[in-house]
Amino acid sequence: MTPPDSEPLVTPLSPTDVRTAPAIAAVAPAPAGPASLDDVRRLAQTLRERMRDQVMGRDDIIELVLVALFADGHVLLEDYPGSGKTTLAKSLGHSIVDDLHHDEIADFRRIQFTPDLLPSDVTGVMIFDTATNGFSFRRGPVFAYVVLVDEINRTSPKVQSALLEAMAEKQVTVDNTTHRLDDLFFVLATQNPLDSVGTYPLPMAQLDRFLFKLSMKHIDRASELEVLRTWGTPRTPRELPKVTRGHVVASRGLIRSQVAVDERVQECLVDIARLLRADKRVRQGVSTRCLVQAIPALQTLAVLRGRDYVSSADLESLAPVLFAHRLDCAPGVQVDALITETLRAPIERLSRQTIGGA
Amino acid sequence: MTNSEVRPSVAVLQGVVLVAGALFFLVPISTPLGLLAAVSGIAGACWVTWKHGARIRSGRGAVVGLGAVLLGWLVERLFTSVAWPWSPEASLVLADALSLGLIAGGVVFTVRVLAKKARALAAVEFALVVGAVAHAFAAHRHERIHQPRVLADFAWTNGVDPQTLLAALGVVVVVMAALLLLRVRSASRAVAALLIVVLLGLLALQLGGGRPVKKLEDDELGLSKDDGDEKADAKDGEGKGSEGGGGKGDGSNKDGKGEGKGDGNGGGSGPPQPVAVVLLQDELPDTPVLYFRQAVRSKQVGDSLVQDTSGQLDPDVPVTVPAGGTLTLPSPQSPDLHKPFDTTMFLLVDHAQLPALGHPDQLTMLENPDPRRFVAAYSVRSNLLVRPPERLFGREANGAGFDEARRAAYLALPDDPRYRELSDRIVRDVDPRFVGDDVMKAFAIKQFLEKEGFYSLAQKQLVGETPTANFLFGEMKGYCVHFAHAATFLFRSQGIPARVALGYAVQTNRRGAGSSVLIYGNDAHAWPEVYLEGVGWVTFDIYPERSDEPPRPPMEQELEVVYGELARKDATGGRGAPLKPLELPWGPIALGLVASTLVAAYAIKLGRRLARSSPAKVYRAVLDHLSDAGQARHFGESRERHAQRLSSLAPSFAPLTDAHLRLALKGPDTAAAQTVEQLARATVAELRAALPLRQRLVAALNPIGWWFTR
């Protein structure tokens, strides 16, 4: 069994990075919890600053991870070893404090998926307690707010399914007993796009459970230099405010209820999905579940961008990460180009409708 | 954005096919500059549709394409019907180039855009190419496979049945068009498919026709080679034509003695050369022969007739070439019995006097449409007798209408009593009921000559002191000049004023269905004319019943068509009374169309500017401002992205867009509506400040900026 918090691939950056320090105090979260979308935005800003403090040159990924967090979805990161994904997940997990004081639920857990892993290594196991003379449930690493699943395609399908059940239902069943996971349960899974020998690639049906699949490109030159410069320097812990679990869960509800999704935007979303399914280069199109999950993601992105309505720009930004991994395309088709091309007509229609055009 | 579907090589191949189709269609009817413009237009349209195909919406693209076609048409009308400060030639060339470029580009753009929209619509493109090439061979319908001759000549010289060559061409054309239709992704595969189908076609020809297929692999090359041949042929023909004309010209010169003028060159060396093209401006009357009179001989000198050089005797015959403008002749023809008829003549060979149909009373020189081919062009108003001479019995022919000098000249005879004796004998035999009728006398003389005379070109010239007498009182073997002189003297001996007319007699049954007539050198003819009181001069041609001449070889009708087409290229060549009512004031119409379109466009522009009834309309007005300045949103671009793109130009536009979208996608909000108003004003002000004066002026004048607002 892999220790839940094993050594990360990239050592966390020293906390002495002071680039953004002056801005932090100004965005401290309201202690009473989010009451408006502005509060949510401040909350997100706090998390963003904390993560940026640890991970450099990944602002776009951080943004999308935050969207997934507030949209109650999970993220699949496809990237190369040593690109800072553990650091990213850890910085997120450690930014959220447990205000319920569960003993058994950690802020952050990391599971390294290996071929010999068993489902119980993920979900938990019934053990005999000599004190009570009976079996009691020992919670596995999925009982955490933020779970980093490393190399998800290296383990056998049965372990994958166990995790995916947990992701979809937010519960695990061991010995006919169902155990609820925390409401905040958020999975960041990773897989290596190249090194595919001896792996069990996730089938389309299971990929569908991830809200986003994000590909991390190598960071830019300046950021990489910054990483080298700050490497190994001892960091003094900064006074960074933390976000409580309750705030995040409450924010989710607030976003769902307060961000307007116009009927024409929904039409646009459905039109895109239908066009993608109808395209002859696509063997399998996107599912309805994907569209259902897309709505909160769009709402969240709108909030993060300072709006209280979903607009075509949100659709434009999220469509590639929402749809790319759910499409089964003919060989040789550039999925991103296909999606960009398909978006044009529905977005054109939506844009025209706003000035009264057809 | 590059359309990833079509590779550059395939796009180039498709463009080449389109250009080839257009060239097939345009080469016979366009100037080199026009061709160049058309090719550039097509290339441009192909490039735009290939490069930006994904961004062009088919509906709008089709409208733009058809708009270009309309514009091309208008430009041509505008250039050709309005007087411009530059020369008319420059106008014509400009009009040709501009209109052809626009029309070809527009048509290709439209079909390409439509073809991208739906595969079924690619059939339009297919049909266009096939149609363009088929048009070039349209003359072959009704199995007239010898047209165009260049192709047929090429085929015959290479031992190929032209039908085979044409069928092979058809295969090539269909394959070329199919290439467009299939929209193959790889050029090499397209070429391979093309070759395979061509080979299959050749195999089918071999098996099916069993004809020798020689050098057929050259057929594609042969096309271009033939074009060259055609030009060379044309030049040759021209050269020969002038030579022949030189010879003929001598014969018809004023100082000629008349001996050289005869019934063509018989079965002599080489085929007859065309000397003039006649465009008929009206339906031809039902007559077997068209007489084009060039000169008359009415002055008796010894035993023959010569042209009167004093200008007194025959004022109705044009002697001089009118130096520009119109020459009106005093016509002795009765208007009751004659019908005016308009023709346009294009001389291929120089003539001392202008031949004209029937009895002309008006000649107008025209601008020569093609000085390399034609010597002169002029339009003629002729008088044609509406009644056959047989129905003119009872008319008097005694020269009473002429003054004494002219009457004497028209009745002058050689000093030889045999003429009178012979004519008296002839008229004695007429039906007693018609005794004394001048027309009957003339007919009797005509009949006598036709019956007794023997037509022969072997009789080279009027020889001796008294050639006419030698002919008439000898063997009566001769050709038209002899007969005409003899008849004239016989008429005169009976007191009937008569003269010899020289010119061309063209048999109408030889003519094709077209409205053009080609006059050949061997149509040259001489015939007598008599003067009937109250009618005018009437042609009394003699057709000898016996002849040792072989029948005339059939003339080439296609040459007639070709020359007719060449002559018609002249804008004034189509000038004629019946066509006048169809001439519309195209210049004003084109200007009016352009002006009304402009007014409508400005009205829409202003209306949209002033519409403030809803925040969406206010926002649209700002978008119109931006479109005028060429900053419209691209297709498929989101509003935010558009605003971001213009953030440096007008910083208020981004918040304006946000406010607008909030209203549109969130719901009504009074505060936001006011924000939109304020930001709209701010954006327009920023835009004004950001644009240089010149661009602002252009934006203000741009009539169709709103059309690009999305």
PDB file of N, CA, C and O in Angstrom, chain B residues 303 413-426 448-449 452-453 462 466-478 482-483 485-487 489-491 493:
ATOM      1  N   ASP B 303     -18.497  50.193-129.449  1.00  0.00           N
ATOM      2  CA  ASP B 303     -19.339  49.020-129.301  1.00  0.00           C
ATOM      3  C   ASP B 303     -19.487  48.602-127.840  1.00  0.00           C
ATOM      4  O   ASP B 303     -19.982  47.528-127.553  1.00  0.00           O
ATOM      5  N   LEU B 413     -26.741  54.040-128.985  1.00  0.00           N
ATOM      6  CA  LEU B 413     -26.448  52.721-129.546  1.00  0.00           C
ATOM      7  C   LEU B 413     -25.209  52.814-130.418  1.00  0.00           C
ATOM      8  O   LEU B 413     -24.912  53.874-130.963  1.00  0.00           O
ATOM      9  N   PRO B 414     -24.530  51.743-130.591  1.00  0.00           N
ATOM     10  CA  PRO B 414     -23.464  51.752-131.604  1.00  0.00           C
ATOM     11  C   PRO B 414     -24.088  51.937-132.984  1.00  0.00           C
ATOM     12  O   PRO B 414     -25.272  51.631-133.191  1.00  0.00           O
ATOM     13  N   ASP B 415     -23.260  52.393-133.804  1.00  0.00           N
ATOM     14  CA  ASP B 415     -23.768  52.683-135.148  1.00  0.00           C
ATOM     15  C   ASP B 415     -23.833  51.392-135.940  1.00  0.00           C
ATOM     16  O   ASP B 415     -22.978  51.093-136.760  1.00  0.00           O
ATOM     17  N   ASP B 416     -24.817  50.614-135.609  1.00  0.00           N
ATOM     18  CA  ASP B 416     -24.918  49.298-136.239  1.00  0.00           C
ATOM     19  C   ASP B 416     -26.399  48.956-136.329  1.00  0.00           C
ATOM     20  O   ASP B 416     -27.070  48.774-135.306  1.00  0.00           O
ATOM     21  N   PRO B 417     -26.958  48.904-137.532  1.00  0.00           N
ATOM     22  CA  PRO B 417     -28.401  48.696-137.672  1.00  0.00           C
ATOM     23  C   PRO B 417     -28.848  47.301-137.231  1.00  0.00           C
ATOM     24  O   PRO B 417     -30.034  47.068-136.990  1.00  0.00           O
ATOM     25  N   ARG B 418     -27.890  46.360-137.073  1.00  0.00           N
ATOM     26  CA  ARG B 418     -28.292  44.992-136.767  1.00  0.00           C
ATOM     27  C   ARG B 418     -28.979  44.903-135.406  1.00  0.00           C
ATOM     28  O   ARG B 418     -29.811  44.039-135.182  1.00  0.00           O
ATOM     29  N   TYR B 419     -28.632  45.802-134.492  1.00  0.00           N
ATOM     30  CA  TYR B 419     -29.267  45.761-133.165  1.00  0.00           C
ATOM     31  C   TYR B 419     -30.760  45.965-133.313  1.00  0.00           C
ATOM     32  O   TYR B 419     -31.569  45.224-132.771  1.00  0.00           O
ATOM     33  N   ARG B 420     -31.087  47.014-134.041  1.00  0.00           N
ATOM     34  CA  ARG B 420     -32.501  47.342-134.198  1.00  0.00           C
ATOM     35  C   ARG B 420     -33.238  46.222-134.926  1.00  0.00           C
ATOM     36  O   ARG B 420     -34.337  45.828-134.539  1.00  0.00           O
ATOM     37  N   GLU B 421     -32.555  45.713-135.944  1.00  0.00           N
ATOM     38  CA  GLU B 421     -33.183  44.638-136.723  1.00  0.00           C
ATOM     39  C   GLU B 421     -33.484  43.437-135.850  1.00  0.00           C
ATOM     40  O   GLU B 421     -34.583  42.879-135.841  1.00  0.00           O
ATOM     41  N   LEU B 422     -32.464  43.054-135.062  1.00  0.00           N
ATOM     42  CA  LEU B 422     -32.637  41.891-134.213  1.00  0.00           C
ATOM     43  C   LEU B 422     -33.741  42.117-133.180  1.00  0.00           C
ATOM     44  O   LEU B 422     -34.623  41.276-132.985  1.00  0.00           O
ATOM     45  N   SER B 423     -33.714  43.299-132.553  1.00  0.00           N
ATOM     46  CA  SER B 423     -34.707  43.531-131.503  1.00  0.00           C
ATOM     47  C   SER B 423     -36.108  43.610-132.099  1.00  0.00           C
ATOM     48  O   SER B 423     -37.071  43.123-131.488  1.00  0.00           O
ATOM     49  N   ASP B 424     -36.211  44.195-133.271  1.00  0.00           N
ATOM     50  CA  ASP B 424     -37.526  44.233-133.906  1.00  0.00           C
ATOM     51  C   ASP B 424     -38.044  42.828-134.137  1.00  0.00           C
ATOM     52  O   ASP B 424     -39.221  42.524-133.906  1.00  0.00           O
ATOM     53  N   ARG B 425     -37.123  41.959-134.585  1.00  0.00           N
ATOM     54  CA  ARG B 425     -37.523  40.580-134.844  1.00  0.00           C
ATOM     55  C   ARG B 425     -37.981  39.909-133.532  1.00  0.00           C
ATOM     56  O   ARG B 425     -38.936  39.164-133.508  1.00  0.00           O
ATOM     57  N   ILE B 426     -37.240  40.203-132.496  1.00  0.00           N
ATOM     58  CA  ILE B 426     -37.578  39.560-131.207  1.00  0.00           C
ATOM     59  C   ILE B 426     -38.941  40.030-130.729  1.00  0.00           C
ATOM     60  O   ILE B 426     -39.799  39.231-130.356  1.00  0.00           O
ATOM     61  N   PHE B 448     -35.032  35.827-125.161  1.00  0.00           N
ATOM     62  CA  PHE B 448     -34.289  35.474-126.365  1.00  0.00           C
ATOM     63  C   PHE B 448     -32.833  35.167-126.029  1.00  0.00           C
ATOM     64  O   PHE B 448     -32.274  34.157-126.429  1.00  0.00           O
ATOM     65  N   LEU B 449     -32.229  36.058-125.264  1.00  0.00           N
ATOM     66  CA  LEU B 449     -30.824  35.879-124.928  1.00  0.00           C
ATOM     67  C   LEU B 449     -30.624  34.625-124.084  1.00  0.00           C
ATOM     68  O   LEU B 449     -29.644  33.904-124.222  1.00  0.00           O
ATOM     69  N   GLU B 452     -31.054  31.595-126.535  1.00  0.00           N
ATOM     70  CA  GLU B 452     -30.085  31.453-127.614  1.00  0.00           C
ATOM     71  C   GLU B 452     -28.637  31.504-127.117  1.00  0.00           C
ATOM     72  O   GLU B 452     -27.746  30.973-127.772  1.00  0.00           O
ATOM     73  N   GLY B 453     -28.422  32.166-126.047  1.00  0.00           N
ATOM     74  CA  GLY B 453     -27.052  32.382-125.590  1.00  0.00           C
ATOM     75  C   GLY B 453     -26.451  31.124-124.977  1.00  0.00           C
ATOM     76  O   GLY B 453     -27.152  30.188-124.589  1.00  0.00           O
ATOM     77  N   LEU B 462     -13.928  40.499-124.475  1.00  0.00           N
ATOM     78  CA  LEU B 462     -14.588  41.093-125.621  1.00  0.00           C
ATOM     79  C   LEU B 462     -13.474  41.497-126.578  1.00  0.00           C
ATOM     80  O   LEU B 462     -12.671  42.361-126.262  1.00  0.00           O
ATOM     81  N   THR B 466     -15.583  45.463-132.376  1.00  0.00           N
ATOM     82  CA  THR B 466     -16.976  45.448-131.951  1.00  0.00           C
ATOM     83  C   THR B 466     -17.267  44.164-131.189  1.00  0.00           C
ATOM     84  O   THR B 466     -17.894  43.239-131.710  1.00  0.00           O
ATOM     85  N   PRO B 467     -16.810  44.094-129.982  1.00  0.00           N
ATOM     86  CA  PRO B 467     -16.946  42.821-129.239  1.00  0.00           C
ATOM     87  C   PRO B 467     -18.406  42.445-129.009  1.00  0.00           C
ATOM     88  O   PRO B 467     -18.774  41.270-129.126  1.00  0.00           O
ATOM     89  N   THR B 468     -19.241  43.402-128.669  1.00  0.00           N
ATOM     90  CA  THR B 468     -20.623  43.054-128.381  1.00  0.00           C
ATOM     91  C   THR B 468     -21.309  42.533-129.628  1.00  0.00           C
ATOM     92  O   THR B 468     -22.032  41.531-129.571  1.00  0.00           O
ATOM     93  N   ALA B 469     -21.045  43.215-130.720  1.00  0.00           N
ATOM     94  CA  ALA B 469     -21.651  42.768-131.973  1.00  0.00           C
ATOM     95  C   ALA B 469     -21.134  41.391-132.338  1.00  0.00           C
ATOM     96  O   ALA B 469     -21.891  40.519-132.771  1.00  0.00           O
ATOM     97  N   ASN B 470     -19.823  41.202-132.143  1.00  0.00           N
ATOM     98  CA  ASN B 470     -19.251  39.889-132.447  1.00  0.00           C
ATOM     99  C   ASN B 470     -19.946  38.798-131.657  1.00  0.00           C
ATOM    100  O   ASN B 470     -20.199  37.708-132.136  1.00  0.00           O
ATOM    101  N   PHE B 471     -20.238  39.129-130.394  1.00  0.00           N
ATOM    102  CA  PHE B 471     -20.896  38.145-129.544  1.00  0.00           C
ATOM    103  C   PHE B 471     -22.330  37.920-129.997  1.00  0.00           C
ATOM    104  O   PHE B 471     -22.757  36.803-130.258  1.00  0.00           O
ATOM    105  N   LEU B 472     -23.061  39.032-130.126  1.00  0.00           N
ATOM    106  CA  LEU B 472     -24.496  38.944-130.367  1.00  0.00           C
ATOM    107  C   LEU B 472     -24.811  38.366-131.745  1.00  0.00           C
ATOM    108  O   LEU B 472     -25.713  37.549-131.874  1.00  0.00           O
ATOM    109  N   PHE B 473     -24.025  38.795-132.718  1.00  0.00           N
ATOM    110  CA  PHE B 473     -24.353  38.327-134.053  1.00  0.00           C
ATOM    111  C   PHE B 473     -23.463  37.183-134.468  1.00  0.00           C
ATOM    112  O   PHE B 473     -23.444  36.780-135.615  1.00  0.00           O
ATOM    113  N   GLY B 474     -22.716  36.669-133.545  1.00  0.00           N
ATOM    114  CA  GLY B 474     -21.860  35.524-133.847  1.00  0.00           C
ATOM    115  C   GLY B 474     -22.399  34.276-133.188  1.00  0.00           C
ATOM    116  O   GLY B 474     -23.581  33.950-133.286  1.00  0.00           O
ATOM    117  N   GLU B 475     -21.533  33.607-132.377  1.00  0.00           N
ATOM    118  CA  GLU B 475     -21.903  32.341-131.758  1.00  0.00           C
ATOM    119  C   GLU B 475     -22.807  32.509-130.549  1.00  0.00           C
ATOM    120  O   GLU B 475     -23.364  31.554-130.056  1.00  0.00           O
ATOM    121  N   MET B 476     -22.849  33.749-130.050  1.00  0.00           N
ATOM    122  CA  MET B 476     -23.557  34.041-128.799  1.00  0.00           C
ATOM    123  C   MET B 476     -23.017  33.185-127.653  1.00  0.00           C
ATOM    124  O   MET B 476     -23.743  32.622-126.849  1.00  0.00           O
ATOM    125  N   LYS B 477     -21.689  33.088-127.629  1.00  0.00           N
ATOM    126  CA  LYS B 477     -21.027  32.336-126.587  1.00  0.00           C
ATOM    127  C   LYS B 477     -20.217  33.327-125.764  1.00  0.00           C
ATOM    128  O   LYS B 477     -19.334  34.006-126.285  1.00  0.00           O
ATOM    129  N   GLY B 478     -20.522  33.459-124.531  1.00  0.00           N
ATOM    130  CA  GLY B 478     -19.798  34.435-123.720  1.00  0.00           C
ATOM    131  C   GLY B 478     -20.250  34.381-122.271  1.00  0.00           C
ATOM    132  O   GLY B 478     -20.966  33.452-121.882  1.00  0.00           O
ATOM    133  N   HIS B 482     -20.793  40.031-121.644  1.00  0.00           N
ATOM    134  CA  HIS B 482     -21.323  39.998-123.009  1.00  0.00           C
ATOM    135  C   HIS B 482     -22.829  40.064-123.013  1.00  0.00           C
ATOM    136  O   HIS B 482     -23.445  40.837-123.742  1.00  0.00           O
ATOM    137  N   PHE B 483     -23.420  39.230-122.178  1.00  0.00           N
ATOM    138  CA  PHE B 483     -24.880  39.204-122.155  1.00  0.00           C
ATOM    139  C   PHE B 483     -25.443  40.553-121.721  1.00  0.00           C
ATOM    140  O   PHE B 483     -26.423  41.046-122.284  1.00  0.00           O
ATOM    141  N   HIS B 485     -24.092  43.547-121.944  1.00  0.00           N
ATOM    142  CA  HIS B 485     -23.956  44.570-122.984  1.00  0.00           C
ATOM    143  C   HIS B 485     -24.945  44.338-124.120  1.00  0.00           C
ATOM    144  O   HIS B 485     -25.613  45.259-124.588  1.00  0.00           O
ATOM    145  N   ALA B 486     -25.018  43.097-124.519  1.00  0.00           N
ATOM    146  CA  ALA B 486     -25.917  42.787-125.635  1.00  0.00           C
ATOM    147  C   ALA B 486     -27.350  43.156-125.279  1.00  0.00           C
ATOM    148  O   ALA B 486     -28.064  43.798-126.055  1.00  0.00           O
ATOM    149  N   ALA B 487     -27.750  42.760-124.052  1.00  0.00           N
ATOM    150  CA  ALA B 487     -29.123  43.047-123.653  1.00  0.00           C
ATOM    151  C   ALA B 487     -29.352  44.553-123.599  1.00  0.00           C
ATOM    152  O   ALA B 487     -30.386  45.055-124.052  1.00  0.00           O
ATOM    153  N   PHE B 489     -27.904  46.964-125.250  1.00  0.00           N
ATOM    154  CA  PHE B 489     -28.051  47.573-126.580  1.00  0.00           C
ATOM    155  C   PHE B 489     -29.370  47.181-127.230  1.00  0.00           C
ATOM    156  O   PHE B 489     -30.005  47.992-127.908  1.00  0.00           O
ATOM    157  N   LEU B 490     -29.808  45.960-126.979  1.00  0.00           N
ATOM    158  CA  LEU B 490     -31.090  45.544-127.534  1.00  0.00           C
ATOM    159  C   LEU B 490     -32.229  46.333-126.907  1.00  0.00           C
ATOM    160  O   LEU B 490     -33.164  46.770-127.582  1.00  0.00           O
ATOM    161  N   PHE B 491     -32.153  46.525-125.577  1.00  0.00           N
ATOM    162  CA  PHE B 491     -33.189  47.324-124.914  1.00  0.00           C
ATOM    163  C   PHE B 491     -33.217  48.728-125.507  1.00  0.00           C
ATOM    164  O   PHE B 491     -34.250  49.279-125.833  1.00  0.00           O
ATOM    165  N   SER B 493     -32.224  49.749-128.302  1.00  0.00           N
ATOM    166  CA  SER B 493     -32.684  49.836-129.687  1.00  0.00           C
ATOM    167  C   SER B 493     -34.205  49.863-129.745  1.00  0.00           C
ATOM    168  O   SER B 493     -34.780  50.332-130.712  1.00  0.00           O
TER     169      SER B 493
END
